[in-house]
Short mmCIF file of C-alpha atoms in Angstrom, two decimals:
data_model
loop_
_atom_site.label_atom_id
_atom_site.label_comp_id
_atom_site.label_asym_id
_atom_site.label_seq_id
_atom_site.Cartn_x
_atom_site.Cartn_y
_atom_site.Cartn_z
CA UNK Y 1 32.86 5.85 46.62
CA UNK Y 2 35.00 7.99 44.29
CA UNK Y 3 35.63 11.53 45.51
CA UNK Y 4 34.00 13.89 43.01
CA UNK Y 5 35.47 17.10 44.53
CA UNK Y 6 38.26 18.97 42.79
CA UNK Y 7 41.69 17.41 43.07
CA UNK Y 8 43.06 20.55 44.76
CA UNK Y 9 40.62 20.21 47.63
CA UNK Y 10 41.28 17.28 49.95
CA UNK Y 11 38.27 18.04 52.15
CA UNK Y 12 35.20 16.19 50.95
CA UNK Y 13 32.02 18.25 51.02
CA UNK Y 14 28.90 16.84 52.63
CA UNK Y 15 26.34 15.57 50.14
CA UNK Y 16 23.90 18.41 50.80
CA UNK Y 17 26.62 21.07 50.36
CA UNK Y 18 28.02 19.93 47.00
CA UNK Y 19 27.54 22.15 44.00
CA UNK Y 20 25.62 20.21 41.38
CA UNK Y 21 25.24 23.14 38.97
CA UNK Y 22 28.44 22.21 37.09
CA UNK Y 23 30.09 18.87 36.47
CA UNK Y 24 33.21 18.33 38.61
CA UNK Y 25 36.56 17.44 37.06
CA UNK Y 26 37.72 13.86 36.98
CA UNK Y 27 41.29 12.84 37.68
CA UNK Y 28 42.03 13.09 33.93
CA UNK Y 29 40.96 16.73 33.73
CA UNK Y 30 37.73 15.98 31.79
CA UNK Y 31 34.18 16.62 32.84
CA UNK Y 32 32.27 13.51 33.79
CA UNK Y 33 29.29 12.71 31.58
CA UNK Y 34 25.98 12.09 33.33
CA UNK Y 35 24.45 8.67 32.75
CA UNK Y 36 21.76 10.11 30.48
CA UNK Y 37 24.37 11.92 28.38
CA UNK Y 38 26.40 8.72 28.04
CA UNK Y 39 23.29 6.87 26.90
CA UNK Y 40 22.45 9.59 24.38
CA UNK Y 41 26.02 9.51 23.11
CA UNK Y 42 25.81 5.75 22.66
CA UNK Y 43 22.51 6.12 20.80
CA UNK Y 44 24.04 8.78 18.56
CA UNK Y 45 26.97 6.52 17.77
CA UNK Y 46 24.54 3.73 16.90
CA UNK Y 47 22.58 6.06 14.63
CA UNK Y 48 25.76 7.13 12.85
CA UNK Y 49 26.59 3.46 12.39
CA UNK Y 50 23.19 2.84 10.79
CA UNK Y 51 23.55 5.92 8.58
CA UNK Y 52 26.93 4.80 7.28
CA UNK Y 53 25.25 2.36 4.91
CA UNK Y 54 24.19 3.62 1.50
CA UNK Y 55 21.69 2.78 -1.26
CA UNK Y 56 21.11 -0.85 -2.07
CA UNK Y 57 23.23 -2.09 0.84
CA UNK Y 58 20.73 -0.56 3.24
CA UNK Y 59 17.78 -1.76 1.21
CA UNK Y 60 19.12 -5.31 1.27
CA UNK Y 61 19.62 -5.16 5.03
CA UNK Y 62 16.16 -3.72 5.62
CA UNK Y 63 14.55 -6.48 3.57
CA UNK Y 64 15.98 -9.11 5.91
CA UNK Y 65 14.57 -7.50 9.06
CA UNK Y 66 11.28 -9.00 10.29
CA UNK Y 67 8.30 -6.68 10.31
CA UNK Y 68 6.30 -7.03 13.53
CA UNK Y 69 2.49 -7.24 13.46
CA UNK Y 70 0.53 -4.21 14.58
CA UNK Y 71 -0.75 -4.29 18.13
CA UNK Y 72 -3.80 -6.52 18.48
CA UNK Y 73 -3.38 -8.18 15.07
CA UNK Y 74 -1.80 -11.46 14.19
CA UNK Y 75 0.92 -11.52 11.58
CA UNK Y 76 -0.33 -12.89 8.27
CA UNK Y 77 1.43 -14.23 5.24
CA UNK Y 78 0.88 -12.03 2.19
CA UNK Y 79 -0.42 -14.86 0.06
CA UNK Y 80 -0.81 -17.53 2.68
CA UNK Y 81 -3.55 -20.16 2.44
CA UNK Y 82 -6.62 -20.05 4.62
CA UNK Y 83 -7.07 -16.27 4.63
CA UNK Y 84 -10.65 -15.13 4.11
CA UNK Y 85 -12.53 -11.93 3.46
CA UNK Y 86 -15.40 -10.67 5.58
CA UNK Y 87 -17.81 -12.67 3.42
CA UNK Y 88 -16.03 -15.89 4.32
CA UNK Y 89 -14.66 -16.46 0.83
CA UNK Y 90 -10.90 -16.94 0.28
CA UNK Y 91 -9.15 -13.60 -0.20
CA UNK Y 92 -7.79 -13.38 -3.76
CA UNK Y 93 -5.20 -10.92 -4.99
CA UNK Y 94 -6.89 -8.51 -7.44
CA UNK Y 95 -5.45 -7.57 -10.80
CA UNK Y 96 -2.52 -5.21 -10.24
CA UNK Y 97 -3.99 -2.64 -12.67
CA UNK Y 98 -7.32 -2.38 -10.85
CA UNK Y 99 -8.48 0.01 -8.12
CA UNK Y 100 -9.18 -3.00 -5.92
CA UNK Y 101 -5.48 -3.81 -5.92
CA UNK Y 102 -4.70 -0.47 -4.23
CA UNK Y 103 -7.11 -1.29 -1.39
CA UNK Y 104 -5.64 -4.79 -1.21
CA UNK Y 105 -2.10 -3.40 -0.79
CA UNK Y 106 -3.15 -0.92 1.89
CA UNK Y 107 -5.14 -3.49 3.86
CA UNK Y 108 -2.33 -6.03 3.77
CA UNK Y 109 0.29 -3.47 4.72
CA UNK Y 110 -1.84 -2.20 7.61
CA UNK Y 111 -1.52 -5.54 9.39
CA UNK Y 112 2.15 -4.86 10.15
CA UNK Y 113 4.26 -1.89 11.17
CA UNK Y 114 7.69 -0.52 10.31
CA UNK Y 115 10.22 -0.54 13.13
CA UNK Y 116 12.54 2.42 13.86
CA UNK Y 117 15.35 0.37 12.30
CA UNK Y 118 13.32 -0.02 9.10
CA UNK Y 119 12.64 3.71 8.91
CA UNK Y 120 16.28 4.64 9.59
CA UNK Y 121 17.56 2.19 7.00
CA UNK Y 122 15.03 3.16 4.35
CA UNK Y 123 15.53 6.91 4.84
CA UNK Y 124 19.26 6.49 4.26
CA UNK Y 125 18.59 4.26 1.27
CA UNK Y 126 16.35 6.97 -0.21
CA UNK Y 127 19.13 9.54 0.20
CA UNK Y 128 21.67 7.21 -1.38
CA UNK Y 129 19.43 6.43 -4.35
CA UNK Y 130 18.58 10.08 -4.98
CA UNK Y 131 22.33 10.74 -5.12
CA UNK Y 132 22.76 7.77 -7.48
CA UNK Y 133 19.97 9.18 -9.68
CA UNK Y 134 21.31 12.73 -9.99
CA UNK Y 135 22.45 12.13 -13.56
CA UNK Y 136 18.80 11.81 -14.59
CA UNK Y 137 17.31 14.45 -12.24
CA UNK Y 138 17.11 17.96 -13.67
CA UNK Y 139 18.68 19.85 -10.74
CA UNK Y 140 19.46 19.76 -7.03
CA UNK Y 141 16.18 21.47 -6.09
CA UNK Y 142 14.20 18.62 -7.61
CA UNK Y 143 16.53 16.02 -6.09
CA UNK Y 144 16.02 17.54 -2.65
CA UNK Y 145 12.25 17.71 -3.15
CA UNK Y 146 12.13 14.00 -4.02
CA UNK Y 147 14.30 13.04 -1.05
CA UNK Y 148 12.51 15.15 1.57
CA UNK Y 149 9.01 14.24 0.34
CA UNK Y 150 9.68 10.50 0.51
CA UNK Y 151 11.38 10.63 3.90
CA UNK Y 152 8.58 12.79 5.32
CA UNK Y 153 5.98 10.31 4.04
CA UNK Y 154 8.00 7.39 5.41
CA UNK Y 155 7.83 8.80 8.93
CA UNK Y 156 4.44 10.56 8.89
CA UNK Y 157 2.05 8.97 6.37
CA UNK Y 158 0.27 5.76 7.51
CA UNK Y 159 -0.92 5.15 3.94
CA UNK Y 160 2.60 5.39 2.56
CA UNK Y 161 3.93 3.19 5.37
CA UNK Y 162 1.37 0.50 4.51
CA UNK Y 163 2.53 0.41 0.91
CA UNK Y 164 6.16 0.21 2.03
CA UNK Y 165 5.36 -2.74 4.30
CA UNK Y 166 3.61 -4.54 1.45
CA UNK Y 167 6.60 -3.93 -0.80
CA UNK Y 168 9.09 -5.26 1.76
CA UNK Y 169 7.04 -8.42 2.16
CA UNK Y 170 7.17 -8.92 -1.61
CA UNK Y 171 10.89 -8.20 -2.04
CA UNK Y 172 10.19 -4.75 -3.48
CA UNK Y 173 11.96 -2.28 -1.22
CA UNK Y 174 11.52 1.48 -1.41
CA UNK Y 175 15.28 1.64 -0.97
CA UNK Y 176 15.87 0.05 -4.39
CA UNK Y 177 14.11 2.69 -6.48
CA UNK Y 178 15.94 5.08 -8.82
CA UNK Y 179 14.42 8.39 -9.89
CA UNK Y 180 14.30 10.41 -13.09
CA UNK Y 181 12.66 13.45 -14.74
CA UNK Y 182 11.31 12.63 -18.20
CA UNK Y 183 8.64 14.60 -20.04
CA UNK Y 184 6.73 14.35 -23.29
CA UNK Y 185 4.64 16.79 -25.26
CA UNK Y 186 0.95 16.22 -24.67
CA UNK Y 187 -0.41 14.93 -28.01
CA UNK Y 188 -3.34 17.33 -27.64
CA UNK Y 189 -0.83 20.22 -27.84
CA UNK Y 190 1.45 18.57 -30.37
CA UNK Y 191 0.61 21.06 -33.10
CA UNK Y 192 1.87 23.93 -30.91
CA UNK Y 193 5.18 22.51 -29.69
CA UNK Y 194 7.82 20.48 -31.49
CA UNK Y 195 9.92 19.80 -28.38
CA UNK Y 196 9.91 20.16 -24.60
CA UNK Y 197 12.39 23.06 -24.89
CA UNK Y 198 9.70 25.20 -26.55
CA UNK Y 199 7.36 25.08 -23.54
CA UNK Y 200 7.36 28.10 -21.21
CA UNK Y 201 6.05 28.50 -17.68
CA UNK Y 202 3.18 30.67 -18.93
CA UNK Y 203 2.07 27.87 -21.24
CA UNK Y 204 1.75 25.54 -18.27
CA UNK Y 205 0.20 28.14 -15.98
CA UNK Y 206 -2.54 28.96 -18.50
CA UNK Y 207 -3.50 25.32 -19.10
CA UNK Y 208 -5.77 22.86 -17.32
CA UNK Y 209 -5.30 19.18 -16.48
CA UNK Y 210 -6.35 18.03 -19.95
CA UNK Y 211 -4.53 20.72 -21.91
CA UNK Y 212 -1.23 20.87 -20.00
CA UNK Y 213 1.62 20.97 -22.57
CA UNK Y 214 3.85 18.47 -20.76
CA UNK Y 215 3.28 15.31 -18.83
CA UNK Y 216 5.62 12.84 -17.19
CA UNK Y 217 6.46 9.80 -19.27
CA UNK Y 218 7.21 6.28 -18.02
CA UNK Y 219 5.98 6.96 -14.51
CA UNK Y 220 7.11 3.52 -13.36
CA UNK Y 221 9.31 1.05 -15.20
CA UNK Y 222 12.36 -1.15 -14.78
CA UNK Y 223 15.84 -0.96 -16.25
CA UNK Y 224 17.12 -3.93 -18.28
CA UNK Y 225 18.75 -5.19 -15.07
CA UNK Y 226 15.48 -5.05 -13.12
CA UNK Y 227 16.05 -1.84 -11.12
CA UNK Y 228 12.73 0.00 -10.60
CA UNK Y 229 12.65 3.58 -11.91
CA UNK Y 230 10.02 6.16 -10.98
CA UNK Y 231 9.57 9.38 -12.92
CA UNK Y 232 8.96 12.44 -10.72
CA UNK Y 233 7.81 15.92 -11.70
CA UNK Y 234 10.27 18.81 -11.62
CA UNK Y 235 10.23 20.94 -8.46
CA UNK Y 236 8.35 24.28 -8.89
CA UNK Y 237 11.50 26.29 -8.06
CA UNK Y 238 12.55 25.76 -11.70
CA UNK Y 239 9.89 28.19 -12.88
CA UNK Y 240 11.58 30.94 -10.86
CA UNK Y 241 15.15 30.11 -11.80
CA UNK Y 242 15.10 29.35 -15.52
CA UNK Y 243 14.50 32.00 -18.15
CA UNK Y 244 14.61 31.86 -21.92
CA UNK Y 245 14.24 34.75 -24.33
CA UNK Y 246 12.99 37.04 -21.57
CA UNK Y 247 10.19 34.64 -20.63
CA UNK Y 248 10.11 32.38 -17.63
CA UNK Y 249 10.37 28.67 -18.34
#
């Protein structure tokens, strides 16, 4: 057994008399790492390795990872034959524009679960894609709000996780999405405003859901190359930071 006493002391202490409050020096003059610390260090290195990937590279890697079934449920193919509803009839995919399709997505996604590797990869892909989208996001406050909201939902929202699982099984990864801030004048208020620049914070604050001056346009679309783009509302901090003509915007 290696002597863990200091190199200047040639007398080995009995086991019950050794001082365990501080790590002893090794022969190389460095403190020895406890086994748990070495394991944590190895895990940290592995996490850094995972986080070194960015954007679509992570999304592509995540898509290739198998998604395990949830405990107590068998893994099912998304559109596999032989699957039936509670009534015994074959389960058909509803129209994608219907409310039934939302329930279909959530139920199908609930049959499987994201692994820690999926979450780590997707969270880094979200960060990378927010950075890649900064040219179309109004400011860094909004970019941070998009990033943190999605990552928080990825780790804490079962509903959001179910939709992510469904997307991965259909080659539509959350890590592929780009983000933008695009607004249009509400046609109901078109006679009051000629452009978005004419809308002030007070105009929005004094409106209701039907009369709001601005609304997001193109909430979900694809670029000509097939990259999905989601339009997100501007973070509220803008109302406090931007002023125009003495009025808050």
